[in-house]
Amino acid sequence: MIQHRFDFKHRYVTTFDPSTGEYFRSNVFDKNGNDTGIEPFMGDFPHLLDIGIKGFCEHGLSGKCMEAGTYCYQLGAEVSSKDMSLEDYISIIKQCENKTFQVALGGRGDPDCHPHYEAILKVTRDHNIVPNITTSGFLFTKEKARITKQYCGAAAVSWYKTPYTYKAIDYLLKAGVVTNIHFILHEKSIEEAIDLMQRNAFPQGIRAVIFLLYKPVGYDCTDLVLKKDNPHLKRFFELMNADNQTFMMGFDSCLVPGVVNYCLDVAPQCIEPCESGRFSAYISSDNKMYPCSFIQSPQYECDLNHLSIQQVWNSPEFERFRKPQRVACLACSKRELCLGGCPELNIINLCQDKKEGDRV
């Protein structure tokens, strides 16, 4: 059943279809109920939560992630902690009922490797929230595909190009799961992305390829950061409008400055600038909440063992993260489309007009 929710604090309506994942926000209404034409800046509670249920990574600890050439931002090959307890997860989900539409499950490892994987998915659905997962496919099985189909809205497989990558995609597609590919876009991968898009060479049957911009976090490799003057950027974004693919293409909000500057035919309604701390947040396996999974800085950290999600959402720590988004690039005509890009990692912002150090 399609869900409609009115945000009384910020005066706008949100619509979500659990069967398709379609999500829509209205403009802000004035006190008389008239459309102001202004997009809402934030929600009164996170609409999407990224929950890191895994505290350690079987894929990383085996060394397979480095063999696949990945650069885990969670330091999965070195750092190991406890998985999130089922009790902590249930507490999170209970707080989110009738407030949060979807959760994205991940963390330092594949969520399907959590010992309570099925129970976690079931309790999420029981509280009318749609769970989605991202997996490397390393230890994925037909049984996990069946469980994923029963409860998840969609699954994404990280593009590692290994036998287990293709096996996981095959298991998910045969189980009838809406399956996407997550492709990390950086200086060394953009030409591969262009080649695969031009040849329509991603696995047949997937729903979409989602391009995620590389961030120099975790295994910090600044050399991989996609440069704003990369000569392949124009062609890459041109292919976003190509009509030869059998799948859709999407991008994370970190790529929005590039989309705004290079994509001429993308409708503004399809663009979502950085929503961290505005409509989404991250919770780590040790029950700490941050505006963004890539910015796990002490200055934004809040402990859910002592605070509620609502208290954290309204905290000074989260407002500190939002402040740059409120005031960035005020003179720019494209400001409303990208809000100045990432408020913390300016090095990743694909905007020729924004200079290093322009945090606010």
PDB file of N, CA, C and O in Angstrom, residues 4 54 57 77 81 105 108 135 175 188 190 202 214 313 334 350 352 354:
ATOM      1  N   HIS A   4       1.591   7.725   2.561  1.00  0.00           N
ATOM      2  CA  HIS A   4       1.619   9.181   2.487  1.00  0.00           C
ATOM      3  C   HIS A   4       1.856   9.716   3.898  1.00  0.00           C
ATOM      4  O   HIS A   4       1.158   9.329   4.834  1.00  0.00           O
ATOM      5  N   LYS A  54      26.873  -5.230  10.124  1.00  0.00           N
ATOM      6  CA  LYS A  54      28.090  -6.041  10.211  1.00  0.00           C
ATOM      7  C   LYS A  54      29.244  -5.246  10.822  1.00  0.00           C
ATOM      8  O   LYS A  54      29.516  -4.115  10.430  1.00  0.00           O
ATOM      9  N   CYS A  57      34.277  -8.223   8.426  1.00  0.00           N
ATOM     10  CA  CYS A  57      34.048  -8.604   7.037  1.00  0.00           C
ATOM     11  C   CYS A  57      34.764  -9.915   6.696  1.00  0.00           C
ATOM     12  O   CYS A  57      35.997  -9.967   6.663  1.00  0.00           O
ATOM     13  N   ALA A  77      39.497  -5.130   5.840  1.00  0.00           N
ATOM     14  CA  ALA A  77      40.571  -6.114   5.898  1.00  0.00           C
ATOM     15  C   ALA A  77      41.446  -5.941   7.134  1.00  0.00           C
ATOM     16  O   ALA A  77      42.334  -6.754   7.382  1.00  0.00           O
ATOM     17  N   SER A  81      35.095  -5.734  14.589  1.00  0.00           N
ATOM     18  CA  SER A  81      34.349  -5.526  15.826  1.00  0.00           C
ATOM     19  C   SER A  81      33.123  -6.441  15.800  1.00  0.00           C
ATOM     20  O   SER A  81      32.925  -7.206  14.849  1.00  0.00           O
ATOM     21  N   LEU A 105      20.986  -2.011   4.353  1.00  0.00           N
ATOM     22  CA  LEU A 105      21.772  -2.806   5.289  1.00  0.00           C
ATOM     23  C   LEU A 105      23.166  -3.064   4.733  1.00  0.00           C
ATOM     24  O   LEU A 105      23.324  -3.458   3.579  1.00  0.00           O
ATOM     25  N   ARG A 108      30.562  -3.068   7.990  1.00  0.00           N
ATOM     26  CA  ARG A 108      31.906  -3.577   7.702  1.00  0.00           C
ATOM     27  C   ARG A 108      31.776  -5.061   7.342  1.00  0.00           C
ATOM     28  O   ARG A 108      32.116  -5.952   8.111  1.00  0.00           O
ATOM     29  N   THR A 135      25.783  -6.428  -1.251  1.00  0.00           N
ATOM     30  CA  THR A 135      26.665  -7.538  -0.943  1.00  0.00           C
ATOM     31  C   THR A 135      27.804  -7.627  -1.955  1.00  0.00           C
ATOM     32  O   THR A 135      27.643  -7.212  -3.107  1.00  0.00           O
ATOM     33  N   ALA A 175      16.113 -15.937  -8.402  1.00  0.00           N
ATOM     34  CA  ALA A 175      15.153 -15.903  -7.303  1.00  0.00           C
ATOM     35  C   ALA A 175      14.094 -14.825  -7.502  1.00  0.00           C
ATOM     36  O   ALA A 175      13.132 -14.751  -6.737  1.00  0.00           O
ATOM     37  N   LYS A 188      40.694   5.398 -12.168  1.00  0.00           N
ATOM     38  CA  LYS A 188      41.116   4.202 -12.880  1.00  0.00           C
ATOM     39  C   LYS A 188      39.948   3.355 -13.396  1.00  0.00           C
ATOM     40  O   LYS A 188      40.172   2.381 -14.114  1.00  0.00           O
ATOM     41  N   ILE A 190      36.815   4.879 -14.656  1.00  0.00           N
ATOM     42  CA  ILE A 190      35.860   5.595 -15.495  1.00  0.00           C
ATOM     43  C   ILE A 190      35.894   5.117 -16.947  1.00  0.00           C
ATOM     44  O   ILE A 190      34.842   5.009 -17.603  1.00  0.00           O
ATOM     45  N   PHE A 202      27.037  -4.972 -19.204  1.00  0.00           N
ATOM     46  CA  PHE A 202      26.759  -5.450 -17.854  1.00  0.00           C
ATOM     47  C   PHE A 202      25.840  -6.671 -17.935  1.00  0.00           C
ATOM     48  O   PHE A 202      25.152  -6.869 -18.945  1.00  0.00           O
ATOM     49  N   TYR A 214      33.907   7.499  -5.830  1.00  0.00           N
ATOM     50  CA  TYR A 214      34.945   7.089  -4.879  1.00  0.00           C
ATOM     51  C   TYR A 214      35.261   8.226  -3.909  1.00  0.00           C
ATOM     52  O   TYR A 214      35.393   9.377  -4.307  1.00  0.00           O
ATOM     53  N   TRP A 313      18.783  13.143  15.754  1.00  0.00           N
ATOM     54  CA  TRP A 313      18.397  13.891  14.558  1.00  0.00           C
ATOM     55  C   TRP A 313      18.294  15.392  14.844  1.00  0.00           C
ATOM     56  O   TRP A 313      18.630  16.219  13.987  1.00  0.00           O
ATOM     57  N   LYS A 334      22.972  27.186  -9.722  1.00  0.00           N
ATOM     58  CA  LYS A 334      22.674  25.750  -9.621  1.00  0.00           C
ATOM     59  C   LYS A 334      22.656  25.261  -8.174  1.00  0.00           C
ATOM     60  O   LYS A 334      22.539  24.062  -7.932  1.00  0.00           O
ATOM     61  N   LEU A 350      32.687  17.490  -8.140  1.00  0.00           N
ATOM     62  CA  LEU A 350      32.978  17.654  -9.569  1.00  0.00           C
ATOM     63  C   LEU A 350      32.377  18.951 -10.096  1.00  0.00           C
ATOM     64  O   LEU A 350      31.519  18.974 -10.973  1.00  0.00           O
ATOM     65  N   GLN A 352      33.618  22.807 -11.420  1.00  0.00           N
ATOM     66  CA  GLN A 352      34.734  23.678 -11.794  1.00  0.00           C
ATOM     67  C   GLN A 352      34.692  25.015 -11.061  1.00  0.00           C
ATOM     68  O   GLN A 352      35.706  25.697 -10.929  1.00  0.00           O
ATOM     69  N   LYS A 354      33.758  25.487  -7.861  1.00  0.00           N
ATOM     70  CA  LYS A 354      34.018  25.407  -6.421  1.00  0.00           C
ATOM     71  C   LYS A 354      35.499  25.155  -6.191  1.00  0.00           C
ATOM     72  O   LYS A 354      36.071  24.235  -6.751  1.00  0.00           O
TER      73      LYS A 354
END
